[in-house]
mmCIF file of C-alpha atoms in Angstrom:
data_model
loop_
_atom_site.group_PDB
_atom_site.id
_atom_site.type_symbol
_atom_site.label_atom_id
_atom_site.label_comp_id
_atom_site.label_asym_id
_atom_site.label_seq_id
_atom_site.Cartn_x
_atom_site.Cartn_y
_atom_site.Cartn_z
ATOM 1 C CA MET G 161 185.661 62.230 16.399
ATOM 2 C CA LEU G 162 186.391 65.955 16.431
ATOM 3 C CA ASN G 163 186.191 67.964 13.240
ATOM 4 C CA ASP G 164 188.863 70.481 12.236
ATOM 5 C CA ASP G 165 187.081 73.492 13.761
ATOM 6 C CA GLU G 166 186.575 71.661 17.052
ATOM 7 C CA SER G 167 190.205 70.537 17.221
ATOM 8 C CA ALA G 168 191.471 74.025 16.451
ATOM 9 C CA ALA G 169 189.245 75.683 19.051
ATOM 10 C CA LEU G 170 190.159 73.173 21.769
ATOM 11 C CA ALA G 171 193.844 73.724 21.045
ATOM 12 C CA ALA G 172 193.298 77.463 21.486
ATOM 13 C CA VAL G 173 191.986 77.193 25.067
ATOM 14 C CA ASP G 174 194.693 78.975 27.077
ATOM 15 C CA ALA G 175 194.975 77.430 30.550
ATOM 16 C CA ALA G 176 197.406 80.040 31.905
ATOM 17 C CA ALA G 177 195.260 82.941 30.694
ATOM 18 C CA THR G 178 192.167 81.284 32.153
ATOM 19 C CA ALA G 179 193.846 81.026 35.565
ATOM 20 C CA ARG G 180 194.871 84.686 35.404
ATOM 21 C CA THR G 181 191.339 85.722 34.510
ATOM 22 C CA LEU G 182 189.963 83.740 37.433
ATOM 23 C CA MET G 183 192.342 85.434 39.871
ATOM 24 C CA GLU G 184 191.493 88.876 38.503
ATOM 25 C CA LEU G 185 187.757 88.271 38.834
ATOM 26 C CA ILE G 186 188.037 87.032 42.432
ATOM 27 C CA SER G 187 190.001 90.144 43.364
ATOM 28 C CA VAL G 188 186.929 92.321 42.693
ATOM 29 C CA PRO G 189 184.808 92.125 45.897
ATOM 30 C CA SER G 190 181.500 92.076 44.022
ATOM 31 C CA VAL G 191 179.212 91.427 46.978
ATOM 32 C CA THR G 192 175.518 91.530 46.056
ATOM 33 C CA GLY G 193 174.289 95.119 45.870
ATOM 34 C CA SER G 194 177.721 96.701 46.371
ATOM 35 C CA ALA G 195 179.504 99.249 44.202
ATOM 36 C CA ALA G 196 182.048 96.551 43.323
ATOM 37 C CA GLU G 197 179.263 94.475 41.762
ATOM 38 C CA SER G 198 178.658 97.344 39.321
ATOM 39 C CA GLU G 199 182.402 97.823 38.867
ATOM 40 C CA LEU G 200 182.808 94.210 37.770
ATOM 41 C CA GLN G 201 180.006 94.530 35.228
ATOM 42 C CA HIS G 202 181.857 97.417 33.605
ATOM 43 C CA GLN G 203 185.126 95.482 33.633
ATOM 44 C CA LEU G 204 183.444 92.487 32.031
ATOM 45 C CA ALA G 205 181.880 94.718 29.394
ATOM 46 C CA GLY G 206 185.401 95.722 28.397
ATOM 47 C CA ARG G 207 186.467 92.083 28.180
ATOM 48 C CA LEU G 208 183.502 91.228 25.955
ATOM 49 C CA GLU G 209 184.241 94.190 23.671
ATOM 50 C CA TRP G 210 187.874 93.036 23.395
ATOM 51 C CA LEU G 211 186.578 89.622 22.333
ATOM 52 C CA GLY G 212 184.688 91.302 19.501
ATOM 53 C CA LEU G 213 181.163 90.947 20.868
ATOM 54 C CA ASP G 214 178.402 93.491 20.454
ATOM 55 C CA VAL G 215 177.844 94.737 24.001
ATOM 56 C CA ASP G 216 174.692 95.977 25.697
ATOM 57 C CA LEU G 217 175.568 97.488 29.091
ATOM 58 C CA TRP G 218 172.684 99.309 30.717
ATOM 59 C CA SER G 219 171.512 100.720 34.036
ATOM 60 C CA MET G 220 168.401 98.833 35.067
ATOM 61 C CA ASP G 221 165.261 100.772 35.938
ATOM 62 C CA LEU G 222 164.836 99.392 39.449
ATOM 63 C CA PRO G 223 161.475 101.053 40.273
ATOM 64 C CA ALA G 224 159.961 99.706 37.052
ATOM 65 C CA LEU G 225 161.290 96.203 37.630
ATOM 66 C CA ARG G 226 160.064 96.172 41.240
ATOM 67 C CA ALA G 227 156.604 97.122 39.997
ATOM 68 C CA GLU G 228 156.413 94.023 37.779
ATOM 69 C CA PRO G 229 153.919 91.471 39.169
ATOM 70 C CA ASP G 230 156.451 88.626 38.834
ATOM 71 C CA PHE G 231 159.417 90.518 40.332
ATOM 72 C CA PRO G 232 161.503 87.919 42.199
ATOM 73 C CA GLY G 233 162.276 90.064 45.243
ATOM 74 C CA THR G 234 165.590 91.115 46.757
ATOM 75 C CA GLU G 235 167.238 90.978 50.148
ATOM 76 C CA ALA G 236 170.385 93.087 49.806
ATOM 77 C CA PRO G 237 169.953 96.871 49.720
ATOM 78 C CA ARG G 238 171.012 98.413 46.440
ATOM 79 C CA GLU G 239 170.964 101.758 44.669
ATOM 80 C CA GLU G 240 171.760 100.499 41.178
ATOM 81 C CA ALA G 241 171.936 97.390 39.019
ATOM 82 C CA TRP G 242 173.712 96.992 35.713
ATOM 83 C CA GLY G 243 172.752 94.549 32.991
ATOM 84 C CA LEU G 244 175.348 93.170 30.607
ATOM 85 C CA VAL G 245 174.872 91.105 27.463
ATOM 86 C CA GLY G 246 177.490 90.445 24.802
ATOM 87 C CA THR G 247 176.491 88.872 21.491
ATOM 88 C CA THR G 248 178.741 87.440 18.806
ATOM 89 C CA PRO G 249 178.277 89.373 15.557
ATOM 90 C CA ASP G 250 178.870 86.521 13.110
ATOM 91 C CA GLY G 251 175.510 84.841 13.226
ATOM 92 C CA GLY G 252 173.286 84.076 10.294
ATOM 93 C CA ASP G 253 170.383 81.673 10.364
ATOM 94 C CA GLY G 254 171.605 79.491 13.239
ATOM 95 C CA PRO G 255 170.262 79.314 16.786
ATOM 96 C CA THR G 256 171.391 81.435 19.714
ATOM 97 C CA LEU G 257 173.043 79.800 22.730
ATOM 98 C CA ILE G 258 173.118 81.760 25.976
ATOM 99 C CA LEU G 259 176.122 81.407 28.278
ATOM 100 C CA GLN G 260 174.992 82.769 31.642
ATOM 101 C CA GLY G 261 176.701 83.577 34.905
ATOM 102 C CA HIS G 262 176.205 85.818 37.917
ATOM 103 C CA VAL G 263 178.882 88.295 38.972
ATOM 104 C CA ASP G 264 177.731 88.801 42.555
ATOM 105 C CA VAL G 265 179.068 86.926 45.573
ATOM 106 C CA VAL G 266 177.873 86.591 49.159
ATOM 107 C CA PRO G 267 179.709 88.468 51.943
ATOM 108 C CA PRO G 268 182.797 86.698 53.328
ATOM 109 C CA GLY G 269 181.452 86.409 56.879
ATOM 110 C CA ASP G 270 183.939 85.951 59.728
ATOM 111 C CA LEU G 271 187.267 87.123 58.314
ATOM 112 C CA ALA G 272 189.133 85.207 61.025
ATOM 113 C CA ALA G 273 187.910 81.959 59.443
ATOM 114 C CA TRP G 274 189.818 82.690 56.232
ATOM 115 C CA ASP G 275 193.502 82.120 55.515
ATOM 116 C CA GLY G 276 194.123 85.709 54.512
ATOM 117 C CA ASP G 277 191.955 88.254 52.714
ATOM 118 C CA PRO G 278 189.038 86.451 51.008
ATOM 119 C CA PHE G 279 189.304 88.831 48.056
ATOM 120 C CA VAL G 280 193.013 88.279 47.525
ATOM 121 C CA PRO G 281 192.994 84.978 45.622
ATOM 122 C CA ARG G 282 195.446 82.393 46.883
ATOM 123 C CA ALA G 283 196.819 79.656 44.637
ATOM 124 C CA GLU G 284 197.755 76.353 46.218
ATOM 125 C CA GLY G 285 198.827 73.899 43.559
ATOM 126 C CA ASP G 286 195.894 73.448 41.193
ATOM 127 C CA LEU G 287 193.447 75.087 43.606
ATOM 128 C CA VAL G 288 192.506 78.752 43.818
ATOM 129 C CA HIS G 289 190.981 79.943 47.096
ATOM 130 C CA GLY G 290 188.845 83.028 47.662
ATOM 131 C CA ARG G 291 185.308 84.324 47.984
ATOM 132 C CA GLY G 292 183.495 83.608 44.750
ATOM 133 C CA ALA G 293 186.147 81.175 43.515
ATOM 134 C CA CYS G 294 183.565 78.540 42.582
ATOM 135 C CA ASP G 295 180.337 80.514 43.032
ATOM 136 C CA MET G 296 180.812 81.634 40.411
ATOM 137 C CA LYS G 297 183.876 83.511 39.191
ATOM 138 C CA ALA G 298 185.182 80.169 37.865
ATOM 139 C CA GLY G 299 182.142 79.887 35.622
ATOM 140 C CA LEU G 300 182.629 83.420 34.319
ATOM 141 C CA ALA G 301 186.279 82.647 33.566
ATOM 142 C CA ALA G 302 185.245 79.483 31.696
ATOM 143 C CA HIS G 303 182.762 81.425 29.562
ATOM 144 C CA LEU G 304 185.400 84.012 28.666
ATOM 145 C CA ALA G 305 188.001 81.338 27.917
ATOM 146 C CA ALA G 306 185.645 79.478 25.594
ATOM 147 C CA LEU G 307 184.815 82.630 23.646
ATOM 148 C CA ALA G 308 188.488 83.592 23.431
ATOM 149 C CA ALA G 309 189.403 80.151 22.070
ATOM 150 C CA ILE G 310 186.730 80.232 19.368
ATOM 151 C CA ARG G 311 187.887 83.708 18.334
ATOM 152 C CA ALA G 312 191.578 82.742 18.362
ATOM 153 C CA ALA G 313 190.845 79.753 16.143
ATOM 154 C CA GLY G 314 189.248 82.097 13.595
ATOM 155 C CA ILE G 315 185.946 80.222 13.571
ATOM 156 C CA ARG G 316 182.855 81.936 12.158
ATOM 157 C CA LEU G 317 179.611 80.897 13.762
ATOM 158 C CA ARG G 318 176.401 80.186 11.873
ATOM 159 C CA GLY G 319 174.296 81.139 14.864
ATOM 160 C CA ARG G 320 175.098 83.385 17.823
ATOM 161 C CA VAL G 321 176.394 83.185 21.359
ATOM 162 C CA ALA G 322 174.788 85.591 23.825
ATOM 163 C CA VAL G 323 176.685 86.044 27.075
ATOM 164 C CA HIS G 324 174.428 87.096 29.966
ATOM 165 C CA PHE G 325 176.466 88.340 32.932
ATOM 166 C CA VAL G 326 173.989 89.229 35.664
ATOM 167 C CA VAL G 327 173.863 90.832 39.110
ATOM 168 C CA GLY G 328 171.752 89.956 42.132
ATOM 169 C CA GLU G 329 171.500 86.191 41.672
ATOM 170 C CA GLU G 330 172.283 85.504 45.306
ATOM 171 C CA ASP G 331 169.229 87.341 46.614
ATOM 172 C CA GLY G 332 166.550 86.508 44.074
ATOM 173 C CA GLY G 333 167.759 86.878 40.509
ATOM 174 C CA LEU G 334 167.124 90.555 39.772
ATOM 175 C CA GLY G 335 169.803 90.578 37.055
ATOM 176 C CA ALA G 336 168.457 87.646 35.057
ATOM 177 C CA PHE G 337 164.909 88.953 35.508
ATOM 178 C CA GLY G 338 165.871 92.376 34.151
ATOM 179 C CA THR G 339 167.925 90.921 31.308
ATOM 180 C CA LEU G 340 164.998 88.859 30.049
ATOM 181 C CA LYS G 341 162.600 91.785 30.481
ATOM 182 C CA ARG G 342 164.916 93.841 28.226
ATOM 183 C CA GLY G 343 164.246 91.343 25.465
ATOM 184 C CA HIS G 344 167.472 89.351 25.436
ATOM 185 C CA THR G 345 166.635 85.766 24.618
ATOM 186 C CA GLY G 346 167.951 82.605 23.007
ATOM 187 C CA ASP G 347 167.200 79.029 22.027
ATOM 188 C CA ALA G 348 169.010 77.362 24.950
ATOM 189 C CA CYS G 349 171.062 78.392 27.981
ATOM 190 C CA VAL G 350 174.033 76.949 29.867
ATOM 191 C CA ILE G 351 174.577 78.419 33.351
ATOM 192 C CA ALA G 352 178.089 77.778 34.675
ATOM 193 C CA GLU G 353 177.165 77.329 38.329
ATOM 194 C CA PRO G 354 179.385 74.816 40.201
ATOM 195 C CA THR G 355 178.033 71.334 39.491
ATOM 196 C CA ALA G 356 180.910 69.045 40.565
ATOM 197 C CA GLY G 357 181.164 67.185 37.286
ATOM 198 C CA THR G 358 177.423 66.634 36.824
ATOM 199 C CA LEU G 359 174.620 68.188 34.808
ATOM 200 C CA ILE G 360 172.010 70.020 36.876
ATOM 201 C CA THR G 361 168.776 69.828 34.902
ATOM 202 C CA ALA G 362 166.385 70.978 37.628
ATOM 203 C CA ASN G 363 166.365 73.280 40.637
ATOM 204 C CA ALA G 364 164.031 73.287 43.580
ATOM 205 C CA GLY G 365 162.756 76.696 44.582
ATOM 206 C CA ALA G 366 163.081 78.677 47.801
ATOM 207 C CA LEU G 367 160.890 81.330 49.412
ATOM 208 C CA THR G 368 161.849 83.678 52.229
ATOM 209 C CA PHE G 369 159.184 83.848 54.940
ATOM 210 C CA ARG G 370 158.620 85.931 58.058
ATOM 211 C CA ILE G 371 156.364 84.881 60.949
ATOM 212 C CA ALA G 372 155.421 87.449 63.593
ATOM 213 C CA VAL G 373 154.267 85.818 66.846
ATOM 214 C CA PRO G 374 152.533 88.039 69.428
ATOM 215 C CA GLY G 375 152.932 87.783 73.176
ATOM 216 C CA LYS G 376 151.887 89.922 76.135
ATOM 217 C CA ALA G 377 154.440 92.095 77.923
ATOM 218 C CA ALA G 378 154.941 91.985 81.683
ATOM 219 C CA HIS G 379 157.727 92.529 84.206
ATOM 220 C CA GLY G 380 159.950 89.495 84.455
ATOM 221 C CA SER G 381 159.362 89.298 88.207
ATOM 222 C CA SER G 382 155.680 88.644 87.547
ATOM 223 C CA ARG G 383 155.951 86.836 84.298
ATOM 224 C CA GLU G 384 152.705 84.941 84.953
ATOM 225 C CA ARG G 385 150.878 88.162 84.109
ATOM 226 C CA GLY G 386 152.297 88.105 80.599
ATOM 227 C CA VAL G 387 152.673 85.660 77.731
ATOM 228 C CA SER G 388 156.130 85.105 76.348
ATOM 229 C CA ALA G 389 156.240 85.328 72.557
ATOM 230 C CA VAL G 390 159.119 82.842 72.746
ATOM 231 C CA ASP G 391 156.905 80.253 74.407
ATOM 232 C CA ALA G 392 154.092 81.069 71.988
ATOM 233 C CA TYR G 393 156.392 80.363 69.045
ATOM 234 C CA LEU G 394 157.363 76.843 70.151
ATOM 235 C CA PRO G 395 154.238 75.029 68.864
ATOM 236 C CA LEU G 396 154.715 76.799 65.537
ATOM 237 C CA HIS G 397 158.288 75.556 65.336
ATOM 238 C CA ARG G 398 157.111 71.994 65.875
ATOM 239 C CA ALA G 399 154.423 72.437 63.235
ATOM 240 C CA LEU G 400 156.991 73.726 60.727
ATOM 241 C CA ALA G 401 159.174 70.674 61.348
ATOM 242 C CA ALA G 402 156.202 68.409 60.685
ATOM 243 C CA LEU G 403 155.411 70.341 57.505
ATOM 244 C CA GLU G 404 158.962 69.849 56.240
ATOM 245 C CA GLU G 405 158.757 66.121 56.887
ATOM 246 C CA GLU G 406 155.445 65.880 55.049
ATOM 247 C CA ARG G 407 156.671 67.822 51.996
ATOM 248 C CA ASN G 408 159.792 65.686 51.629
ATOM 249 C CA ARG G 409 158.006 62.364 51.265
ATOM 250 C CA ASP G 410 158.458 60.800 47.821
ATOM 251 C CA PRO G 411 160.582 63.526 46.156
ATOM 252 C CA ASP G 412 161.189 63.788 42.428
ATOM 253 C CA PRO G 413 163.801 61.230 41.237
ATOM 254 C CA LEU G 414 166.164 64.066 40.273
ATOM 255 C CA LEU G 415 166.319 65.040 43.950
ATOM 256 C CA ALA G 416 166.025 61.611 45.570
ATOM 257 C CA GLU G 417 169.733 61.517 46.511
ATOM 258 C CA TYR G 418 169.311 64.409 48.978
ATOM 259 C CA PRO G 419 168.278 63.730 52.604
ATOM 260 C CA VAL G 420 166.062 66.832 52.609
ATOM 261 C CA PRO G 421 165.310 67.974 49.049
ATOM 262 C CA TYR G 422 162.938 70.752 50.100
ATOM 263 C CA GLY G 423 164.421 72.242 53.229
ATOM 264 C CA LEU G 424 162.472 74.396 55.660
ATOM 265 C CA SER G 425 164.937 76.272 57.831
ATOM 266 C CA VAL G 426 164.347 79.019 60.381
ATOM 267 C CA GLY G 427 167.392 81.230 60.031
ATOM 268 C CA THR G 428 166.748 84.056 62.487
ATOM 269 C CA LEU G 429 164.717 84.545 65.655
ATOM 270 C CA ARG G 430 164.333 87.982 67.221
ATOM 271 C CA ALA G 431 162.391 88.553 70.427
ATOM 272 C CA GLY G 432 162.276 91.012 73.294
ATOM 273 C CA ASP G 433 163.862 94.364 73.916
ATOM 274 C CA TRP G 434 164.692 94.128 77.637
ATOM 275 C CA ALA G 435 166.124 91.277 79.702
ATOM 276 C CA SER G 436 163.683 91.668 82.586
ATOM 277 C CA SER G 437 160.572 92.004 80.424
ATOM 278 C CA VAL G 438 158.370 89.245 79.069
ATOM 279 C CA PRO G 439 158.740 89.581 75.266
ATOM 280 C CA ASP G 440 155.572 90.623 73.463
ATOM 281 C CA LEU G 441 156.801 89.833 69.941
ATOM 282 C CA LEU G 442 158.924 87.199 68.265
ATOM 283 C CA VAL G 443 159.849 87.426 64.595
ATOM 284 C CA ALA G 444 161.086 84.271 62.863
ATOM 285 C CA GLU G 445 162.538 84.410 59.365
ATOM 286 C CA GLY G 446 163.516 81.453 57.265
ATOM 287 C CA ARG G 447 163.734 79.648 53.966
ATOM 288 C CA PHE G 448 160.986 77.423 52.594
ATOM 289 C CA GLY G 449 161.749 74.907 49.824
ATOM 290 C CA VAL G 450 159.521 74.805 46.736
ATOM 291 C CA ARG G 451 159.000 71.398 45.139
ATOM 292 C CA LEU G 452 159.778 70.778 41.473
ATOM 293 C CA GLY G 453 156.838 71.927 39.375
ATOM 294 C CA GLU G 454 155.039 73.485 42.328
ATOM 295 C CA ASP G 455 153.502 76.909 41.919
ATOM 296 C CA PRO G 456 155.127 79.215 44.522
ATOM 297 C CA ALA G 457 151.636 80.445 45.408
ATOM 298 C CA GLU G 458 150.687 76.886 46.385
ATOM 299 C CA ALA G 459 153.845 76.579 48.490
ATOM 300 C CA ARG G 460 153.065 79.833 50.289
ATOM 301 C CA ALA G 461 149.516 78.669 50.929
ATOM 302 C CA ALA G 462 150.821 75.415 52.449
ATOM 303 C CA LEU G 463 152.997 77.236 54.978
ATOM 304 C CA GLU G 464 150.286 79.773 55.794
ATOM 305 C CA ARG G 465 147.813 76.935 56.338
ATOM 306 C CA CYS G 466 150.288 75.141 58.620
ATOM 307 C CA VAL G 467 150.741 78.254 60.765
ATOM 308 C CA ALA G 468 146.992 78.923 60.880
ATOM 309 C CA GLU G 469 146.223 75.351 61.984
ATOM 310 C CA ALA G 470 148.893 75.470 64.688
ATOM 311 C CA CYS G 471 147.488 78.764 65.945
ATOM 312 C CA ALA G 472 143.948 77.365 66.006
ATOM 313 C CA ALA G 473 145.140 74.504 68.239
ATOM 314 C CA ASP G 474 146.848 76.762 70.781
ATOM 315 C CA PRO G 475 144.931 78.562 73.592
ATOM 316 C CA TRP G 476 146.877 81.823 73.253
ATOM 317 C CA LEU G 477 147.463 81.888 69.487
ATOM 318 C CA ARG G 478 143.827 81.012 68.787
ATOM 319 C CA ASP G 479 142.855 84.550 69.802
ATOM 320 C CA HIS G 480 146.212 86.159 68.973
ATOM 321 C CA PRO G 481 147.300 84.453 65.746
ATOM 322 C CA ALA G 482 150.723 84.745 64.213
ATOM 323 C CA THR G 483 151.011 86.485 60.845
ATOM 324 C CA VAL G 484 152.995 85.281 57.827
ATOM 325 C CA THR G 485 154.575 87.572 55.228
ATOM 326 C CA TRP G 486 156.954 86.911 52.326
ATOM 327 C CA PRO G 487 159.851 89.376 52.135
ATOM 328 C CA GLY G 488 163.113 88.932 50.239
ATOM 329 C CA GLY G 489 164.020 86.546 47.459
ATOM 330 C CA GLN G 490 161.348 84.328 45.937
ATOM 331 C CA PHE G 491 162.785 81.461 43.859
ATOM 332 C CA ALA G 492 160.440 79.263 41.855
ATOM 333 C CA SER G 493 161.596 75.828 40.743
ATOM 334 C CA GLY G 494 162.795 75.159 37.206
ATOM 335 C CA THR G 495 163.381 72.102 35.000
ATOM 336 C CA LEU G 496 164.924 71.426 31.612
ATOM 337 C CA PRO G 497 162.093 70.025 29.473
ATOM 338 C CA GLU G 498 162.118 66.241 29.250
ATOM 339 C CA GLY G 499 163.809 65.059 26.059
ATOM 340 C CA HIS G 500 165.412 68.388 25.151
ATOM 341 C CA PRO G 501 168.767 67.776 23.386
ATOM 342 C CA LEU G 502 170.760 70.322 25.416
ATOM 343 C CA ALA G 503 171.709 67.823 28.124
ATOM 344 C CA ASP G 504 172.860 65.281 25.541
ATOM 345 C CA THR G 505 174.880 67.947 23.735
ATOM 346 C CA VAL G 506 176.655 69.196 26.857
ATOM 347 C CA GLY G 507 177.189 65.667 28.155
ATOM 348 C CA ALA G 508 178.792 64.492 24.913
ATOM 349 C CA ALA G 509 180.888 67.667 24.729
ATOM 350 C CA HIS G 510 182.178 67.022 28.245
ATOM 351 C CA ALA G 511 183.126 63.460 27.354
ATOM 352 C CA ASP G 512 184.906 64.516 24.150
ATOM 353 C CA ALA G 513 186.655 67.501 25.742
ATOM 354 C CA THR G 514 187.901 65.682 28.840
ATOM 355 C CA GLY G 515 188.280 62.107 27.628
ATOM 356 C CA GLY G 516 186.033 60.994 30.464
ATOM 357 C CA GLY G 517 182.515 59.649 30.653
ATOM 358 C CA VAL G 518 179.253 61.442 30.098
ATOM 359 C CA PRO G 519 178.290 63.239 33.347
ATOM 360 C CA ARG G 520 175.208 62.063 35.192
ATOM 361 C CA ARG G 521 172.120 64.228 35.512
ATOM 362 C CA ARG G 522 170.604 65.339 38.784
ATOM 363 C CA GLY G 523 168.643 68.131 40.378
ATOM 364 C CA ALA G 524 169.739 70.727 42.926
ATOM 365 C CA THR G 525 167.982 71.652 46.141
ATOM 366 C CA TYR G 526 168.825 75.352 45.938
ATOM 367 C CA GLY G 527 167.191 78.064 43.843
ATOM 368 C CA SER G 528 169.025 79.656 40.924
ATOM 369 C CA ASP G 529 168.587 81.738 37.786
ATOM 370 C CA LEU G 530 167.695 78.597 35.864
ATOM 371 C CA ARG G 531 164.028 79.098 36.684
ATOM 372 C CA HIS G 532 164.025 82.564 35.058
ATOM 373 C CA TYR G 533 165.134 81.072 31.748
ATOM 374 C CA THR G 534 162.939 77.979 31.788
ATOM 375 C CA GLY G 535 160.052 80.187 32.899
ATOM 376 C CA ALA G 536 160.671 82.351 29.823
ATOM 377 C CA GLY G 537 160.540 79.284 27.584
ATOM 378 C CA ILE G 538 164.328 78.993 27.189
ATOM 379 C CA PRO G 539 165.584 75.451 27.924
ATOM 380 C CA ALA G 540 168.412 75.687 30.465
ATOM 381 C CA LEU G 541 170.748 73.581 32.554
ATOM 382 C CA GLN G 542 173.671 74.146 34.878
ATOM 383 C CA TYR G 543 177.158 72.877 34.138
ATOM 384 C CA GLY G 544 180.258 74.455 35.622
ATOM 385 C CA PRO G 545 183.457 74.087 37.615
ATOM 386 C CA GLY G 546 183.603 73.633 41.365
ATOM 387 C CA ASP G 547 181.476 72.102 44.087
ATOM 388 C CA ILE G 548 178.523 73.884 45.690
ATOM 389 C CA ALA G 549 179.481 72.157 48.967
ATOM 390 C CA VAL G 550 182.281 74.706 49.536
ATOM 391 C CA ALA G 551 180.411 77.746 48.204
ATOM 392 C CA HIS G 552 179.426 80.474 50.706
ATOM 393 C CA SER G 553 182.076 79.146 53.128
ATOM 394 C CA ALA G 554 185.578 80.135 54.203
ATOM 395 C CA ARG G 555 186.761 76.949 52.450
ATOM 396 C CA GLU G 556 185.649 78.165 49.028
ATOM 397 C CA HIS G 557 188.008 77.069 46.260
ATOM 398 C CA VAL G 558 188.059 75.721 42.727
ATOM 399 C CA SER G 559 190.368 73.615 40.594
ATOM 400 C CA VAL G 560 191.941 75.423 37.632
ATOM 401 C CA ARG G 561 191.891 72.109 35.772
ATOM 402 C CA GLU G 562 188.099 72.003 36.188
ATOM 403 C CA VAL G 563 187.773 75.558 34.898
ATOM 404 C CA VAL G 564 189.789 74.679 31.796
ATOM 405 C CA GLU G 565 187.805 71.461 31.261
ATOM 406 C CA THR G 566 184.588 73.463 31.511
ATOM 407 C CA ALA G 567 185.886 75.980 28.970
ATOM 408 C CA ARG G 568 186.779 73.152 26.583
ATOM 409 C CA THR G 569 183.336 71.595 27.045
ATOM 410 C CA LEU G 570 181.682 74.943 26.369
ATOM 411 C CA VAL G 571 183.719 75.344 23.178
ATOM 412 C CA LEU G 572 182.300 72.091 21.794
ATOM 413 C CA THR G 573 178.823 72.911 23.103
ATOM 414 C CA VAL G 574 178.852 76.246 21.271
ATOM 415 C CA LEU G 575 180.133 74.828 17.992
ATOM 416 C CA ARG G 576 177.681 71.930 18.052
ATOM 417 C CA THR G 577 174.708 74.088 19.035
ATOM 418 C CA VAL G 578 175.037 77.213 16.912
ATOM 419 C CA GLY G 579 177.030 75.652 14.055
ATOM 420 C CA THR G 580 179.865 77.044 11.951
ATOM 421 C CA LYS G 581 180.154 78.620 8.513
#
């Protein structure tokens, strides 16, 4: 049964306004590290002020953050990063619930693969298409819609809602890292990443690695005088495949539904600088999955050990070993503590707001900001509109109905977590 405050707030969720907000957010091409990413943070600050929140919008001290020993790394070049937190002013002695979402999106890739400009949102029935539609402008729109509904219903909160809109999630989580370092905190956190009607209570981690494999240069007409770095890399590639297979035996039950919960993928190979020369260097870069609960340092040691053992077994690499370094984003794993009530609260809110069942719980194989919050002692889960299966693709889209259902669920989650006066 819904109480009067809950009924009033649900009735105030404006589906048409939510759809408009979604379209407006997609139209800002906030690619990670770009000027538009900063532009969107300033636009969102204005929206939060209009909703009556106390707003902290600040320019992050990038050199200081990069000097932190637990800095998560970045991959996209950037000159600035803006933090944004809005906090409801009503609170008294109640808890603080964080609603979190990232404003950055990945580049659109091959524009010919899209039906039109990826940053001009296209509505097709209930679906909205565009870069960032589900990952995660839809989640941002749901957060804003939930706050607007609570305000429109005239409800005073006993605790507080803190909205964390962050940059740089796609390449390591700089924004969440900097927001927590600034001292913004809470008692629980809901991240509106696309979860396809489920509750994500755990994320695997992911580390970016680089392997430099030496060869010996020679003219291609007398290649026997050289050693191709491409050929030298091949036993390492086989060893990496075996390592992936070994690390994916008996995964955590939250990830058991995935064929490869902890993926090891070589994304780029670069070798040689002249077609008729034997290449004397190959550089392989890839992504290495971190198991739930595994210290990233242990994961790095496992890959380094694998490469060292493969080199020791090879006649050339034994005396000319490959080197492993760790550039770019470094995602640890993260898990909602067992037995914490947040999952029950969000699950029941979803059922009451949508008239459906309680969503099932599962883990996700990709890294996210969740691990920043759980690592800071803030219980967190992911629940949001859309399906990660279409994220980062030219097929990216989201259902407006799902966005509205998420907003309604968040309304009940807020009221039941922070309480009312």
